[in-house]
CSV table of C-alpha atoms and ligand atoms in Angstrom, one decimal:
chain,number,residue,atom,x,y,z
A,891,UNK,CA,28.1,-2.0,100.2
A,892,UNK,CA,24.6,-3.8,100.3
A,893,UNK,CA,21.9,-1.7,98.5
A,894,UNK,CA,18.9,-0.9,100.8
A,895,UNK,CA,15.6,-1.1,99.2
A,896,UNK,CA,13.8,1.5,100.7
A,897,UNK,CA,12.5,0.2,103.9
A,898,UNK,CA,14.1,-2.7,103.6
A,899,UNK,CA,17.2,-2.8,104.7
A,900,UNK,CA,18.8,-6.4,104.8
A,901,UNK,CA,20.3,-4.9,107.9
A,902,UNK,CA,20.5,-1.3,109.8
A,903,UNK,CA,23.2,0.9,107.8
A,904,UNK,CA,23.2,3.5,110.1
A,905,UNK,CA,24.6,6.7,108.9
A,906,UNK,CA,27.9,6.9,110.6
A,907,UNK,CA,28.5,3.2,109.6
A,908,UNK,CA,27.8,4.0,105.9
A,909,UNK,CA,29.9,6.8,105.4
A,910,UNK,CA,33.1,5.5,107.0
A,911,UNK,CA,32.3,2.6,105.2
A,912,UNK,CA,32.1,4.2,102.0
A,913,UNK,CA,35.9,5.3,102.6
A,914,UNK,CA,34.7,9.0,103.3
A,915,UNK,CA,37.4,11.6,105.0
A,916,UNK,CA,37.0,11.0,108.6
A,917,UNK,CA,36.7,14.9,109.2
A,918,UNK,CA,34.0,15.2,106.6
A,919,UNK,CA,32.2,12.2,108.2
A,920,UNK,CA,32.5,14.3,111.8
A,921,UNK,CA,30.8,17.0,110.2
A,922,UNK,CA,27.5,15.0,108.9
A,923,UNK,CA,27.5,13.1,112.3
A,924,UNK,CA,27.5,16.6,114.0
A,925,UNK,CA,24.8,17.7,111.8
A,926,UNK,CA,22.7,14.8,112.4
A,927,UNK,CA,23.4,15.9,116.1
A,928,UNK,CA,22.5,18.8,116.3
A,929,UNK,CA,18.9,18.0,114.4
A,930,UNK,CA,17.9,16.0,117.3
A,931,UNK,CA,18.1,19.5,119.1
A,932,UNK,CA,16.3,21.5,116.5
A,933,UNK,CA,13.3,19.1,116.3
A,934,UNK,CA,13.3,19.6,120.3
A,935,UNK,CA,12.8,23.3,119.7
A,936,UNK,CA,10.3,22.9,116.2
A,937,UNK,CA,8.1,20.6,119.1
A,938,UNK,CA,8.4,22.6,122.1
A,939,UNK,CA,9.2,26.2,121.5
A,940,UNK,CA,6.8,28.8,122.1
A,941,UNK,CA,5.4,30.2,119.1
A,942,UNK,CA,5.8,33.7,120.4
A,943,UNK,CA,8.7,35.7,118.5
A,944,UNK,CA,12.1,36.6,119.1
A,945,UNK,CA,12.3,39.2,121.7
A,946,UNK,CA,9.2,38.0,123.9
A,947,UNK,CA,10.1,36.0,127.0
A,948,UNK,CA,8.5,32.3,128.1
A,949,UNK,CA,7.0,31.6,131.5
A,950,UNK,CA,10.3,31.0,132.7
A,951,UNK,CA,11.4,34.7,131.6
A,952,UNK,CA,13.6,33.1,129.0
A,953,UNK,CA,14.5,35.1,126.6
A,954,UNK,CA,12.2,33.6,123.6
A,955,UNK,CA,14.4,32.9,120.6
A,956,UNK,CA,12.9,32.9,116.8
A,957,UNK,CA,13.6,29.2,116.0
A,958,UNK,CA,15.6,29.8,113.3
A,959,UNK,CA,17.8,32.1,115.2
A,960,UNK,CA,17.8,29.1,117.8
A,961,UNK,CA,18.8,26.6,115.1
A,962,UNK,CA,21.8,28.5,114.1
A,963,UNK,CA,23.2,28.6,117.4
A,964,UNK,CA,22.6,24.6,118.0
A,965,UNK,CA,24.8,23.8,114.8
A,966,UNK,CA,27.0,26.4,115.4
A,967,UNK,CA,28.0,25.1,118.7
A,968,UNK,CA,28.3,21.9,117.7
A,969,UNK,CA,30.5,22.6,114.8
A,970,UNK,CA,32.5,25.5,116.8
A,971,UNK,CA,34.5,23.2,118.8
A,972,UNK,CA,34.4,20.0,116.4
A,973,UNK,CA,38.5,20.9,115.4
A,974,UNK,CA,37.3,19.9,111.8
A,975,UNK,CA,36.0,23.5,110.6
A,976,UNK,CA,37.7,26.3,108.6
A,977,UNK,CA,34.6,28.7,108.3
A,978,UNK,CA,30.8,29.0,109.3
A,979,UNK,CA,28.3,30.8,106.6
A,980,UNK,CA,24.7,31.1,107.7
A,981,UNK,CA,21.7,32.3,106.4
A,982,UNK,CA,21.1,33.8,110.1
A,983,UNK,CA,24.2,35.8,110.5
A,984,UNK,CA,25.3,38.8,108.1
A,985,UNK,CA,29.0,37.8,108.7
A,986,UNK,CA,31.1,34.3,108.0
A,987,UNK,CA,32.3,32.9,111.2
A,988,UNK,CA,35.9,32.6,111.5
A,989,UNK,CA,36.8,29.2,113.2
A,990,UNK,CA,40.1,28.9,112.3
A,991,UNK,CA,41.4,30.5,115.4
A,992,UNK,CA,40.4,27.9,117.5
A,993,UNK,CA,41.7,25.2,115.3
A,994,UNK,CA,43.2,24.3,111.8
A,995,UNK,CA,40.0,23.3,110.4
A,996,UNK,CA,40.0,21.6,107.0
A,997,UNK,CA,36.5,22.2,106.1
A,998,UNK,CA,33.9,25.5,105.3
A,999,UNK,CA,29.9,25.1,105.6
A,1000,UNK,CA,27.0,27.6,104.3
A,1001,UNK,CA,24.0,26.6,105.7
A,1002,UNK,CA,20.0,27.4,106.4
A,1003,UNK,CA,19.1,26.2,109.9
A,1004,UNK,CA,16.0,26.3,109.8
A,1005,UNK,CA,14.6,27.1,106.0
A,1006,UNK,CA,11.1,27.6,105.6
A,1007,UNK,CA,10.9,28.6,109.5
A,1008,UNK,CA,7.9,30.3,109.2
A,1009,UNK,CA,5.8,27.4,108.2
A,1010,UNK,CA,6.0,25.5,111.1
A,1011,UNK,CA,3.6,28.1,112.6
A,1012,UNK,CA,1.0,26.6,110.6
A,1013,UNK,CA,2.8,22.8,111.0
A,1014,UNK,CA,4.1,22.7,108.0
A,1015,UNK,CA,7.3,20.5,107.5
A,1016,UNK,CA,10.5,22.9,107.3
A,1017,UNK,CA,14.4,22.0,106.9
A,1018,UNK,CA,18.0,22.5,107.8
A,1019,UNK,CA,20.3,23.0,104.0
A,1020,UNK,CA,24.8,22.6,104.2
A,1021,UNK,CA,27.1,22.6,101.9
A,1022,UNK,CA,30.1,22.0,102.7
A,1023,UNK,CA,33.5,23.1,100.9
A,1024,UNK,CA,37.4,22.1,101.7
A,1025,UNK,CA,39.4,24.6,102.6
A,1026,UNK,CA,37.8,28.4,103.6
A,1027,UNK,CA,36.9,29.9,100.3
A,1028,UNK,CA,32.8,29.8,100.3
A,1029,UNK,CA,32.4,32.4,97.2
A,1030,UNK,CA,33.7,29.9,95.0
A,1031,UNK,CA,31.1,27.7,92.3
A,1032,UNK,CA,28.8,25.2,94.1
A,1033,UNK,CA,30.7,22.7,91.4
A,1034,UNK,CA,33.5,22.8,94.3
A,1035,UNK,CA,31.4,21.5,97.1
A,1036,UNK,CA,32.7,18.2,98.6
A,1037,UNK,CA,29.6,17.3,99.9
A,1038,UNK,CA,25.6,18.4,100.9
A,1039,UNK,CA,23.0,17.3,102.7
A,1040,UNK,CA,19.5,18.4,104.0
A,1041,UNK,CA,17.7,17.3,107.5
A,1042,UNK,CA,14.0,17.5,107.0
A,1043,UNK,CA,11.4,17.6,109.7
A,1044,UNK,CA,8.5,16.7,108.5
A,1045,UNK,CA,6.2,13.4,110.1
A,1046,UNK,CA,9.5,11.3,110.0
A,1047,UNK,CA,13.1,13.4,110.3
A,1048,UNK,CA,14.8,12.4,107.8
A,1049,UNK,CA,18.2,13.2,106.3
A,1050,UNK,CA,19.4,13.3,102.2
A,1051,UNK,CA,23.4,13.5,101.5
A,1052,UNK,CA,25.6,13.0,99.2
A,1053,UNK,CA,30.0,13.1,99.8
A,1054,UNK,CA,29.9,12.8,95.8
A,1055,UNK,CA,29.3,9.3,95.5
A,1056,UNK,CA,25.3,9.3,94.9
A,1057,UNK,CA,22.5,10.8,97.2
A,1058,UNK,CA,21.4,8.6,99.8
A,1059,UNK,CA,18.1,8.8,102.3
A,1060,UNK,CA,18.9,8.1,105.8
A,1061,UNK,CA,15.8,7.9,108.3
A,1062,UNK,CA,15.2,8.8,112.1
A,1063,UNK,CA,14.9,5.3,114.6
A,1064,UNK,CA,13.4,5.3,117.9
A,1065,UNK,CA,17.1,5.7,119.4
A,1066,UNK,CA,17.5,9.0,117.0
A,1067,UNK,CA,19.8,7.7,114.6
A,1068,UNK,CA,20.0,8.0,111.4
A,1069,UNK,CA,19.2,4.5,109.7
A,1070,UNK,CA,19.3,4.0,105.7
A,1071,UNK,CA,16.2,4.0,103.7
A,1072,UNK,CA,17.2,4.5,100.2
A,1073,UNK,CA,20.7,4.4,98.1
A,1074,UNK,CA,21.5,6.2,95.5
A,1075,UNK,CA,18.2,7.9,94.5
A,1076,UNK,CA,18.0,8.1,91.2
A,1077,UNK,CA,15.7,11.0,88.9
A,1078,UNK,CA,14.5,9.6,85.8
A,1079,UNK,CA,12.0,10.5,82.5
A,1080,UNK,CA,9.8,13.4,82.6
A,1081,UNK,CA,8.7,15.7,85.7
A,1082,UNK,CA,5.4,13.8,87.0
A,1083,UNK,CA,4.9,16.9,89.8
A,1084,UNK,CA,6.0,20.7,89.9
A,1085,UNK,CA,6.3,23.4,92.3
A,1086,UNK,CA,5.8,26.5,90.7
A,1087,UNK,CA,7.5,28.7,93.8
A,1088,UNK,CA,6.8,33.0,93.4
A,1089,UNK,CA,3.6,34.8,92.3
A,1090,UNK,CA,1.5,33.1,88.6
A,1091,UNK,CA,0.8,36.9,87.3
A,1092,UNK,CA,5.0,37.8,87.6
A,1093,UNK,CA,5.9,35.2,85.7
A,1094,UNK,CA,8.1,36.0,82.4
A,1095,UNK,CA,6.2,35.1,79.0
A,1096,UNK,CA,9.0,31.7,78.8
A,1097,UNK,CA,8.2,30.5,82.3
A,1098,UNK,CA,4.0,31.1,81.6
A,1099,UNK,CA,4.6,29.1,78.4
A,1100,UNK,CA,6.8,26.0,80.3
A,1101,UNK,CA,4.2,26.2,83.3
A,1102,UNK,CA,1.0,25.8,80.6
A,1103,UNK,CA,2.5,22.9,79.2
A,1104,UNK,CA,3.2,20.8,82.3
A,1105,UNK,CA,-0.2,21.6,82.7
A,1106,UNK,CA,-1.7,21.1,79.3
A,1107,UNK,CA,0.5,17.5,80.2
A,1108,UNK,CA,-1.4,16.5,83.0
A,1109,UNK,CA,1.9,17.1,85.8
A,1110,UNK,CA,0.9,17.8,88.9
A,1111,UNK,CA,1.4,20.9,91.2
A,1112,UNK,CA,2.9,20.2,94.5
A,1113,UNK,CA,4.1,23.3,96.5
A,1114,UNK,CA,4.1,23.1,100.2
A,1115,UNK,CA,6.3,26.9,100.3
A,1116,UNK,CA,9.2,24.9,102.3
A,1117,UNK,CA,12.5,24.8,99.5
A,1118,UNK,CA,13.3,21.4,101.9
A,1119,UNK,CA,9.7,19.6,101.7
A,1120,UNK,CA,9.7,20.2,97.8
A,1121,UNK,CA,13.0,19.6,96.4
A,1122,UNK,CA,12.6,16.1,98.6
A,1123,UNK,CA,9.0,15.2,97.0
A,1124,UNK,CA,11.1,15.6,93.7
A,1125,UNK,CA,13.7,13.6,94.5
A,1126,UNK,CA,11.7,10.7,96.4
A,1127,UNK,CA,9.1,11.0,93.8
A,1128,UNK,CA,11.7,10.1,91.2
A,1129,UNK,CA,11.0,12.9,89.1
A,1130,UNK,CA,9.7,16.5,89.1
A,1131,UNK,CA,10.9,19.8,89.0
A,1132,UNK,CA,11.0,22.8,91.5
A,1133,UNK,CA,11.3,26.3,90.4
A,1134,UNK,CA,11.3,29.5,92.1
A,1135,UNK,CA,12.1,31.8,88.1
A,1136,UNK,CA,13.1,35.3,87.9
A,1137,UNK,CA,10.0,37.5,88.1
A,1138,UNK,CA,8.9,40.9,86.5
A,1139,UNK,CA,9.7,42.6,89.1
A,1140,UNK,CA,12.8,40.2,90.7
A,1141,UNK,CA,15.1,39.3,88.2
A,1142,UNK,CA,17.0,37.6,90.6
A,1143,UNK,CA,14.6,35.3,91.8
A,1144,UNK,CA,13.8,34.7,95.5
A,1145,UNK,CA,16.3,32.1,96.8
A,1146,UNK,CA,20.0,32.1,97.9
A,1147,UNK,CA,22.5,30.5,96.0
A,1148,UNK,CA,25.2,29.1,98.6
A,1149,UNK,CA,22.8,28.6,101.3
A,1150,UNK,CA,20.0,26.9,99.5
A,1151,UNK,CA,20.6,26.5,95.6
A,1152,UNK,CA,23.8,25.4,95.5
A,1153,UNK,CA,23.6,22.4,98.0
A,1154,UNK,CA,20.2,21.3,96.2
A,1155,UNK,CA,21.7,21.4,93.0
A,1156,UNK,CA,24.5,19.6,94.2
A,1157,UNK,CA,22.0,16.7,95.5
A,1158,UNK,CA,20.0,17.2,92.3
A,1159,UNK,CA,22.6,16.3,90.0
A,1160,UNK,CA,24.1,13.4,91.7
A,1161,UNK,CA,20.7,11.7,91.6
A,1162,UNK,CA,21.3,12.3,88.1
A,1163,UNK,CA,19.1,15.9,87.5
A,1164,UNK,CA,20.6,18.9,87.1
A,1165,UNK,CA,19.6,23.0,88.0
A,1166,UNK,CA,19.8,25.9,86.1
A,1167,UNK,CA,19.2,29.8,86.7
A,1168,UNK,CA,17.3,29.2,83.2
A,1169,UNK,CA,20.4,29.7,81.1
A,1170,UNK,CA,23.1,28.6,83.5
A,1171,UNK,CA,23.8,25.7,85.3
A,1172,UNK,CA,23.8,26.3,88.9
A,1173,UNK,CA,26.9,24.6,89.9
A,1174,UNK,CA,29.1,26.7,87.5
A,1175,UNK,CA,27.7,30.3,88.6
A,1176,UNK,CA,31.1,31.9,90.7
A,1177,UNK,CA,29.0,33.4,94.0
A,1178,UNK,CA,29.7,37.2,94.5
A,1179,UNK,CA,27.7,37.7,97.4
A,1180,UNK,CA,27.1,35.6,100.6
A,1181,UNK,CA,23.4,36.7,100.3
A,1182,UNK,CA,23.4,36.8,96.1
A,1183,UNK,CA,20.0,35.5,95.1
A,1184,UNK,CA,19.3,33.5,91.9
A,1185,UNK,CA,16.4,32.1,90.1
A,1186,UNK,CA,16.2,28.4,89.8
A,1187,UNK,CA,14.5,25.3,87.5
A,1188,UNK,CA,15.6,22.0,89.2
A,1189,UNK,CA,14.6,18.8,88.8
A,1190,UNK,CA,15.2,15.9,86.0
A,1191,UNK,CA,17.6,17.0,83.1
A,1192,UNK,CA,14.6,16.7,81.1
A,1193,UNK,CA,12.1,19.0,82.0
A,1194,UNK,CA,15.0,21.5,83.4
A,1195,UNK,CA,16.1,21.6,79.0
A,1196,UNK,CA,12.7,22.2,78.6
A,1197,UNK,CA,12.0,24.8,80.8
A,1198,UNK,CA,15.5,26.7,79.1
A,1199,UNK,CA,14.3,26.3,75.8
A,1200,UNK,CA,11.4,27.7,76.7
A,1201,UNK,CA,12.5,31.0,77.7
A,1202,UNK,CA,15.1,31.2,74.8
A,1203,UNK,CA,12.2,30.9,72.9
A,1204,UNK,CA,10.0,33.5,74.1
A,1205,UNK,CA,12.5,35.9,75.8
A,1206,UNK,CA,15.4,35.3,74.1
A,1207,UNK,CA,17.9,34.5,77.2
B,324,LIG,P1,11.6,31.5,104.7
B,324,LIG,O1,12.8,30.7,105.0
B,324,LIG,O2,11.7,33.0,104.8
B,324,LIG,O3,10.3,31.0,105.3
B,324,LIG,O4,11.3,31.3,103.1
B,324,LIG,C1,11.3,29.9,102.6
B,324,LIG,C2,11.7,30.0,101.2
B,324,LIG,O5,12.9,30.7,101.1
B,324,LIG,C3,11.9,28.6,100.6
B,324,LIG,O6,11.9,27.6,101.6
B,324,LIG,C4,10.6,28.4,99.8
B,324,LIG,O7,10.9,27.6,98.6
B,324,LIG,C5,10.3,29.8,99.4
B,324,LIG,O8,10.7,30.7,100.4
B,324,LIG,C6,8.8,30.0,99.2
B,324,LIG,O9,8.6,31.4,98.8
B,324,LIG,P2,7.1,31.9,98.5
B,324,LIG,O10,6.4,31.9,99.9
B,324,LIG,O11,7.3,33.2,97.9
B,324,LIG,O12,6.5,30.9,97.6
């Protein structure tokens, strides 16, 4: 396959075209392609939706949906009827969708429509997380996912995915396709940014210690509040680390792990970084809830050891 600098392609790879040329399972390459639908849609909605709320009605007397509420129900119906899908998770809806009624579907997906919805109020860029598991167990460890991907919408849309074979940066053309930007994206050597995600004066004494020495270090802080925006700056960047820790008064952290860490992590480590909860990796943590919560340090292998030893240090876990 012929590696593509980033921006320069020695010819379009467009997204479909990569994927079926990297041998990958024709229904797990209907899946990404639906994806990379359905975001055409959702930037449609992020650019012209009201910014009223749910509830309220538009000139038209529409019924004004909550754009993440409308994102669900773009990928939804896309995937609903794609004959390749097992079960549907979201971070919007309290249940799993059962598909397999309507088809023998070979794949499950969790997914965040729209994370970090509530920044695009104040233009912010926001994203749209999967992970995607054979078969149509989703409470099993993200170690078992097949394949992830994030869309972000941000000044250019742009997709990141891996199958398992590398993470890969695909970027929106005039046409709205998905061309390639940048192959296997690699993490490397210390973090050079951070994005210290939850509240300075809740941090734990381990996570206060790791935090004053990228500081004392001269790493920068980069935090937008959109998961999407700053796991990408890390991965782009070459090298960083995001966290979102357990707190003093949240042990659990803030974000999800099957709709949001699990498919991160899973991107993470194939550009050669890893996650942890601080003690655990990610990846190896058995779900017991669709809406279990977890804290995260993710980034390169480096700084993620660092930020572990840290807290064994000082708290003892
Ligand atoms: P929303 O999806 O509710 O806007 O939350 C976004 C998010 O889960 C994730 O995208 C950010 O990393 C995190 O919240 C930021 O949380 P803080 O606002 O507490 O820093």
């Amino acid at each position: 396959m012929a590696s593509a600098e980033r921006g320069q392609t020695k010819y379009q790879i467009n997204l479909r075209r990569y994927l079926r040329e990297s041998g990958v399972d024709r229904d797990l390459t209907r899946i990404i392609c639906e994806i990379a639908n359905a975001s055409k849609y959702i930037i449609n909605a992020i650019r012209t939706g009201d910014l009223g709320v749910a509830g309220t009605s538009n000139l038209y007397g529409e019924q004004q949906l909550e754009l993440d509420v409308l994102s669900d129900r773009i990928i939804q119906k896309r995937l609903m009827y794609s004959g390749v899908i097992a079960k549907m998770a979201s971070e919007e809806v309290d249940e799993v969708v059962e598909v397999t009624v309507r088809n023998n579907g070979r794949y499950s997906i969790a997914f965040d429509p729209l994370d970090g919805s509530s920044l695009v109020d104040v233009n912010l860029a926001v994203g749209t997380i999967v992970s995607i598991y054979e078969g149509d167990n989703l409470l099993r460890p993200g170690r078992n996912q097949v394949a992830a991907l994030y869309v972000l919408y941000g000044p250019r849309t742009t997709m990141v995915v891996s199958t398992g074979k590398g993470v890969h940066e695909f970027a929106m053309n005039q046409l709205m396709e998905f061309d390639m930007v940048q192959e296997n994206i690699q993490l490397e050597g210390p973090a050079k940014i951070y994005a210290p995600g939850g509240l300075r004066s809740k941090y734990t004494p381990g996570t206060l210690k790791f935090v004053r020495s990228l500081e004392a270090n001269g790493t920068k802080l980069r935090y937008s509040g959109g998961f999407v925006p700053d796991i990408n700056q890390v991965l782009i960047k070459g090298g960083g680390i995001f966290m979102y820790p357990h707190l003093t008064d949240n042990p659990h952290g803030k974000l999800r792990l099957l709709y949001e860490l699990n498919p991160m992590a899973f991107l993470v480590e194939q550009a050669g970084g890893t996650a942890s909860n601080g003690k655990q990796r990610i990846l190896d943590m058995t779900p017991e809830s669709l809406d279990q919560c977890a804290p995260v340090f993710i980034g390169t292998k480096e700084s993620v050891a660092f930020a572990e030893r840290c807290l064994l240090e000082e708290e003892g876990t």
